[in-house]
Amino acid sequence: MYPLKFRPILKTVVWGGEKIVPFKQISSTQHNVGESWELSGVKGNESVIDNGEFAGRTITSVLEEYKEQLVGKKVYENTGNEFPLLIKFIDAKSDLSIQVHPDDALAAVRHNGSKGKTEMWYVVEADADAHLLAGLSKKIDKDEYVKRVDNNTITEVLEKHSVKPGDVFFLPAGRIHAICGGCFIAEIQQTSDITYRIYDYGRLGLDGKPRELHTELAKDAIDYKVYPDYRTSWQEKPDTENLLVKCKYFTTSEYSLNEPFTKDLSDLDSFLAVMCVDGSGSLTEKENSG
């Protein structure tokens, strides 16, 4: 199956919450975030193919017809007719809400068999003082977590990371995190819309009321362990494959190419998604001469 191109789905999201609104409805006093969903099988937001014989069809409709031929046998056995990943660009104008996502087991029990959400960030651009929040900087328990949300001190125990282009953060389900203002990132995640909002800086939503916090739901979803480093270390080498993240949901690599690069996919039992984050290039399918 030849390389498929997809039409981006452009959205304006208030502080990274669930409320999606047209840009014209956002007042100048309401900070927001722009998102471009590059590849999505989320119900109601399925990506539309933009080239070839499948042009105009959604990724879901093609997946339902071609099944494992499109995504691979093991992937299809696991996720069926739901495309397993959501891939997008996020342009944060100000700090997004602090969040956590449940893992598969907790999501299945609480949300009618739904998947959890493990994700990763690749920083494409960042302002000079830009930062992200990921993980705990201090050991706390469930009771202290609730108290700190109530007394507005939860940010004091979160790890703050200054960022620059090329920084990578892996965010397994259960890790507290937030994208902060001045960051433009590429995000890869499981197809799931389950988000527990932990803290939102006391801001008001579009209805003029404080936005809902999911304190109790998040309490049992959080990984309270403190890790030595939340940033993913990697070294860029030109004209080769640089592995960034490998987990059971996705494998992500970076390529900094100055010359043509060929990758053999004959033994790959999966789909391959390609994002261009800088410069330009082309992607072609090479016929097998064997």
Short mmCIF file of C-alpha atoms in Angstrom, two decimals:
data_model
loop_
_atom_site.label_atom_id
_atom_site.label_comp_id
_atom_site.label_asym_id
_atom_site.label_seq_id
_atom_site.Cartn_x
_atom_site.Cartn_y
_atom_site.Cartn_z
CA MET A 1 0.00 0.00 0.00
CA TYR A 2 1.56 3.28 -1.17
CA PRO A 3 2.27 6.13 1.29
CA LEU A 4 -0.96 7.85 2.36
CA LYS A 5 -1.19 11.58 3.05
CA PHE A 6 -3.76 13.00 5.45
CA ARG A 7 -5.56 16.32 5.74
CA PRO A 8 -4.71 17.97 9.08
CA ILE A 9 -7.58 18.60 11.49
CA LEU A 10 -7.07 22.09 12.93
CA LYS A 11 -8.46 22.90 16.37
CA THR A 12 -8.40 25.62 19.00
CA VAL A 13 -8.53 24.21 22.52
CA VAL A 14 -9.01 26.25 25.68
CA TRP A 15 -6.02 25.55 27.95
CA GLY A 16 -5.72 22.01 26.68
CA GLY A 17 -9.11 20.93 27.99
CA GLU A 18 -11.81 18.87 26.37
CA LYS A 19 -13.77 21.88 25.11
CA ILE A 20 -13.09 22.44 21.41
CA VAL A 21 -14.37 25.74 20.06
CA PRO A 22 -13.95 27.78 16.87
CA PHE A 23 -11.20 30.35 17.19
CA LYS A 24 -13.62 33.28 16.79
CA GLN A 25 -15.37 32.28 20.04
CA ILE A 26 -12.20 32.73 22.10
CA SER A 27 -11.92 36.23 23.60
CA SER A 28 -8.59 38.03 23.78
CA THR A 29 -8.47 37.43 27.54
CA GLN A 30 -8.76 33.64 27.18
CA HIS A 31 -5.48 31.93 26.50
CA ASN A 32 -5.66 28.94 24.22
CA VAL A 33 -3.72 26.28 22.42
CA GLY A 34 -3.68 25.44 18.74
CA GLU A 35 -3.65 21.80 17.72
CA SER A 36 -3.18 20.15 14.34
CA TRP A 37 -4.28 16.53 14.42
CA GLU A 38 -2.11 14.94 11.76
CA LEU A 39 -3.36 11.36 12.05
CA SER A 40 -6.42 10.43 14.04
CA GLY A 41 -8.91 7.62 14.33
CA VAL A 42 -10.77 9.31 17.19
CA LYS A 43 -14.51 8.93 16.63
CA GLY A 44 -15.88 12.11 15.10
CA ASN A 45 -12.37 13.31 14.26
CA GLU A 46 -11.11 10.67 11.81
CA SER A 47 -8.36 11.79 9.47
CA VAL A 48 -9.27 12.03 5.80
CA ILE A 49 -6.87 10.67 3.17
CA ASP A 50 -5.71 13.30 0.70
CA ASN A 51 -4.13 11.31 -2.13
CA GLY A 52 -4.53 8.33 -4.44
CA GLU A 53 -7.48 6.00 -4.84
CA PHE A 54 -8.51 6.43 -1.18
CA ALA A 55 -8.69 10.24 -1.37
CA GLY A 56 -11.69 11.54 0.54
CA ARG A 57 -12.06 8.43 2.71
CA THR A 58 -11.36 8.33 6.44
CA ILE A 59 -8.58 6.26 7.97
CA THR A 60 -11.27 4.32 9.82
CA SER A 61 -13.17 3.31 6.69
CA VAL A 62 -9.98 2.07 5.00
CA LEU A 63 -8.96 0.23 8.18
CA GLU A 64 -12.35 -1.50 8.34
CA GLU A 65 -11.87 -2.71 4.76
CA TYR A 66 -8.19 -3.66 4.74
CA LYS A 67 -7.73 -4.56 8.43
CA GLU A 68 -4.27 -6.06 9.12
CA GLN A 69 -3.12 -5.16 5.60
CA LEU A 70 -3.14 -1.54 6.71
CA VAL A 71 -1.89 -1.68 10.31
CA GLY A 72 -0.29 -5.11 10.71
CA LYS A 73 -1.57 -8.41 12.10
CA LYS A 74 -0.60 -7.94 15.74
CA VAL A 75 -1.82 -4.37 15.81
CA TYR A 76 -5.17 -5.33 14.32
CA GLU A 77 -5.59 -8.24 16.74
CA ASN A 78 -5.08 -5.81 19.62
CA THR A 79 -7.06 -2.74 18.54
CA GLY A 80 -9.35 -3.93 15.74
CA ASN A 81 -11.05 -1.26 13.66
CA GLU A 82 -9.92 1.57 15.93
CA PHE A 83 -6.76 3.22 14.63
CA PRO A 84 -4.43 2.86 17.64
CA LEU A 85 -2.59 6.20 17.70
CA LEU A 86 -3.35 9.91 17.69
CA ILE A 87 -0.51 12.03 16.29
CA LYS A 88 -0.63 15.82 16.49
CA PHE A 89 1.22 19.10 16.77
CA ILE A 90 0.45 21.32 19.78
CA ASP A 91 1.22 25.05 19.91
CA ALA A 92 0.75 26.25 23.50
CA LYS A 93 0.27 29.99 23.94
CA SER A 94 0.07 29.67 27.72
CA ASP A 95 0.22 26.94 30.36
CA LEU A 96 -2.14 24.03 29.79
CA SER A 97 -3.94 22.34 32.66
CA ILE A 98 -2.01 19.80 34.73
CA GLN A 99 -3.25 16.31 33.86
CA VAL A 100 -2.84 12.60 34.29
CA HIS A 101 -4.20 9.65 32.31
CA PRO A 102 -5.23 6.20 33.57
CA ASP A 103 -3.55 3.04 32.31
CA ASP A 104 -5.37 0.40 30.28
CA ALA A 105 -6.50 -1.62 33.29
CA LEU A 106 -7.99 1.32 35.18
CA ALA A 107 -9.56 2.84 32.05
CA ALA A 108 -11.19 -0.48 31.16
CA VAL A 109 -12.83 -0.76 34.59
CA ARG A 110 -13.91 2.87 34.88
CA HIS A 111 -14.72 3.72 31.29
CA ASN A 112 -16.52 0.77 29.74
CA GLY A 113 -13.53 -1.08 28.35
CA SER A 114 -11.71 1.99 27.05
CA LYS A 115 -7.95 2.14 26.55
CA GLY A 116 -5.69 4.21 28.77
CA LYS A 117 -3.29 6.81 27.47
CA THR A 118 0.48 6.56 27.24
CA GLU A 119 2.09 9.33 25.18
CA MET A 120 5.31 11.14 24.32
CA TRP A 121 6.43 14.66 23.44
CA TYR A 122 9.05 15.81 20.94
CA VAL A 123 9.84 19.52 21.30
CA VAL A 124 9.83 21.12 17.84
CA GLU A 125 10.25 24.74 18.91
CA ALA A 126 10.49 26.49 22.27
CA ASP A 127 10.74 30.06 23.53
CA ALA A 128 13.89 30.96 25.45
CA ASP A 129 12.18 30.52 28.83
CA ALA A 130 9.84 27.67 27.86
CA HIS A 131 9.36 24.69 30.14
CA LEU A 132 7.26 21.57 30.65
CA LEU A 133 6.02 19.77 33.74
CA ALA A 134 6.54 16.00 33.94
CA GLY A 135 6.65 13.78 37.00
CA LEU A 136 6.99 14.35 40.73
CA SER A 137 9.99 16.12 42.25
CA LYS A 138 9.14 15.02 45.78
CA LYS A 139 7.64 11.87 47.27
CA ILE A 140 3.99 12.37 48.22
CA ASP A 141 1.09 10.05 48.92
CA LYS A 142 -2.57 10.19 47.95
CA ASP A 143 -3.60 12.23 50.99
CA GLU A 144 -0.91 14.86 50.44
CA TYR A 145 -1.81 15.04 46.77
CA VAL A 146 -5.43 15.90 47.62
CA LYS A 147 -4.35 18.49 50.20
CA ARG A 148 -1.97 20.16 47.76
CA VAL A 149 -4.65 20.41 45.09
CA ASP A 150 -7.01 21.95 47.66
CA ASN A 151 -4.47 24.49 48.94
CA ASN A 152 -3.00 25.31 45.49
CA THR A 153 0.50 23.96 46.18
CA ILE A 154 0.52 20.95 43.85
CA THR A 155 2.95 22.67 41.46
CA GLU A 156 5.56 22.77 44.24
CA VAL A 157 6.05 18.99 43.99
CA LEU A 158 6.11 18.71 40.20
CA GLU A 159 9.35 18.50 38.20
CA LYS A 160 9.87 21.54 35.97
CA HIS A 161 11.97 21.04 32.85
CA SER A 162 13.49 23.81 30.76
CA VAL A 163 13.24 22.72 27.13
CA LYS A 164 14.78 23.29 23.74
CA PRO A 165 14.11 21.85 20.26
CA GLY A 166 14.84 18.14 20.11
CA ASP A 167 14.00 17.40 23.76
CA VAL A 168 11.96 14.22 24.27
CA PHE A 169 9.68 13.19 27.13
CA PHE A 170 8.05 9.77 27.47
CA LEU A 171 4.84 9.94 29.49
CA PRO A 172 3.56 6.54 30.55
CA ALA A 173 0.00 6.46 31.87
CA GLY A 174 0.00 7.66 35.47
CA ARG A 175 2.66 10.36 35.10
CA ILE A 176 1.49 13.88 35.97
CA HIS A 177 2.32 16.32 33.18
CA ALA A 178 1.54 19.66 31.55
CA ILE A 179 2.61 21.51 28.42
CA CYS A 180 3.47 25.10 29.30
CA GLY A 181 3.38 28.32 27.33
CA GLY A 182 5.94 28.88 24.58
CA CYS A 183 6.20 25.21 23.60
CA PHE A 184 5.47 23.79 20.15
CA ILE A 185 5.56 20.01 20.33
CA ALA A 186 4.77 16.87 18.39
CA GLU A 187 2.69 14.47 20.47
CA ILE A 188 2.17 10.76 19.89
CA GLN A 189 -0.38 8.98 22.06
CA GLN A 190 -2.72 6.06 22.37
CA THR A 191 -6.13 6.69 20.86
CA SER A 192 -7.98 7.69 24.01
CA ASP A 193 -9.89 10.76 25.16
CA ILE A 194 -9.67 10.00 28.89
CA THR A 195 -8.00 12.86 30.75
CA TYR A 196 -8.14 13.63 34.46
CA ARG A 197 -7.60 17.33 35.10
CA ILE A 198 -5.56 17.73 38.29
CA TYR A 199 -5.08 21.49 38.47
CA ASP A 200 -5.97 24.50 36.34
CA TYR A 201 -4.51 27.48 38.22
CA GLY A 202 -7.97 28.64 39.33
CA ARG A 203 -8.91 29.79 35.83
CA LEU A 204 -12.48 30.18 34.62
CA GLY A 205 -13.89 28.29 31.66
CA LEU A 206 -15.99 29.60 28.80
CA ASP A 207 -19.05 29.56 31.08
CA GLY A 208 -17.39 31.86 33.60
CA LYS A 209 -17.08 29.12 36.21
CA PRO A 210 -13.98 27.30 37.50
CA ARG A 211 -13.24 24.30 35.31
CA GLU A 212 -13.96 20.88 36.77
CA LEU A 213 -11.12 19.07 38.48
CA HIS A 214 -11.02 15.27 38.64
CA THR A 215 -9.25 15.04 41.98
CA GLU A 216 -10.69 11.75 43.17
CA LEU A 217 -10.41 10.03 39.81
CA ALA A 218 -6.81 11.14 39.42
CA LYS A 219 -5.85 10.06 42.94
CA ASP A 220 -5.85 6.38 42.02
CA ALA A 221 -4.39 6.91 38.54
CA ILE A 222 -1.20 8.74 39.56
CA ASP A 223 2.18 7.04 39.71
CA TYR A 224 3.58 8.46 42.98
CA LYS A 225 7.12 7.19 42.46
CA VAL A 226 9.88 9.77 42.04
CA TYR A 227 12.21 8.94 39.14
CA PRO A 228 15.82 10.16 38.74
CA ASP A 229 15.21 11.61 35.27
CA TYR A 230 12.03 12.22 33.29
CA ARG A 231 13.73 13.45 30.15
CA THR A 232 14.56 10.89 27.46
CA SER A 233 18.26 10.96 26.61
CA TRP A 234 19.25 10.48 23.00
CA GLN A 235 22.01 11.54 20.64
CA GLU A 236 21.37 12.84 17.17
CA LYS A 237 23.42 11.20 14.43
CA PRO A 238 22.89 12.40 10.87
CA ASP A 239 21.60 10.22 8.05
CA THR A 240 20.63 7.30 10.25
CA GLU A 241 17.82 6.14 12.50
CA ASN A 242 17.94 7.57 16.03
CA LEU A 243 15.67 5.66 18.42
CA LEU A 244 13.77 7.94 20.81
CA VAL A 245 11.04 5.87 22.48
CA LYS A 246 10.10 2.21 22.35
CA CYS A 247 7.10 0.91 24.28
CA LYS A 248 4.32 -1.60 23.64
CA TYR A 249 2.13 1.08 22.06
CA PHE A 250 4.55 2.77 19.67
CA THR A 251 8.18 3.08 18.62
CA THR A 252 9.42 6.53 17.62
CA SER A 253 12.67 7.35 15.83
CA GLU A 254 14.23 10.57 14.56
CA TYR A 255 15.98 11.02 11.23
CA SER A 256 18.11 14.07 10.49
CA LEU A 257 18.72 13.55 6.79
CA ASN A 258 21.01 15.33 4.39
CA GLU A 259 20.87 12.61 1.75
CA PRO A 260 18.37 9.94 0.59
CA PHE A 261 17.62 7.25 3.14
CA THR A 262 16.15 3.81 2.49
CA LYS A 263 14.33 1.76 5.12
CA ASP A 264 13.38 -1.87 4.55
CA LEU A 265 9.82 -2.46 5.81
CA SER A 266 9.36 -5.97 4.44
CA ASP A 267 9.50 -7.60 7.89
CA LEU A 268 7.59 -4.87 9.73
CA ASP A 269 4.26 -6.13 11.07
CA SER A 270 2.90 -2.63 11.62
CA PHE A 271 2.10 0.64 9.91
CA LEU A 272 4.69 3.43 9.73
CA ALA A 273 3.76 7.10 10.20
CA VAL A 274 6.17 9.84 9.09
CA MET A 275 6.14 13.44 10.38
CA CYS A 276 8.31 16.25 9.01
CA VAL A 277 9.21 18.65 11.84
CA ASP A 278 11.83 20.75 10.04
CA GLY A 279 12.84 21.40 6.43
CA SER A 280 11.22 19.43 3.63
CA GLY A 281 11.47 16.13 1.85
CA SER A 282 9.64 13.47 -0.11
CA LEU A 283 8.56 9.91 0.59
CA THR A 284 8.39 7.21 -2.08
CA GLU A 285 7.76 3.49 -2.17
CA LYS A 286 10.55 1.46 -3.72
CA GLU A 287 9.54 -1.66 -5.60
CA ASN A 288 10.94 -4.95 -4.37
CA SER A 289 13.35 -6.31 -6.98
CA GLY A 290 13.43 -9.76 -5.40
#
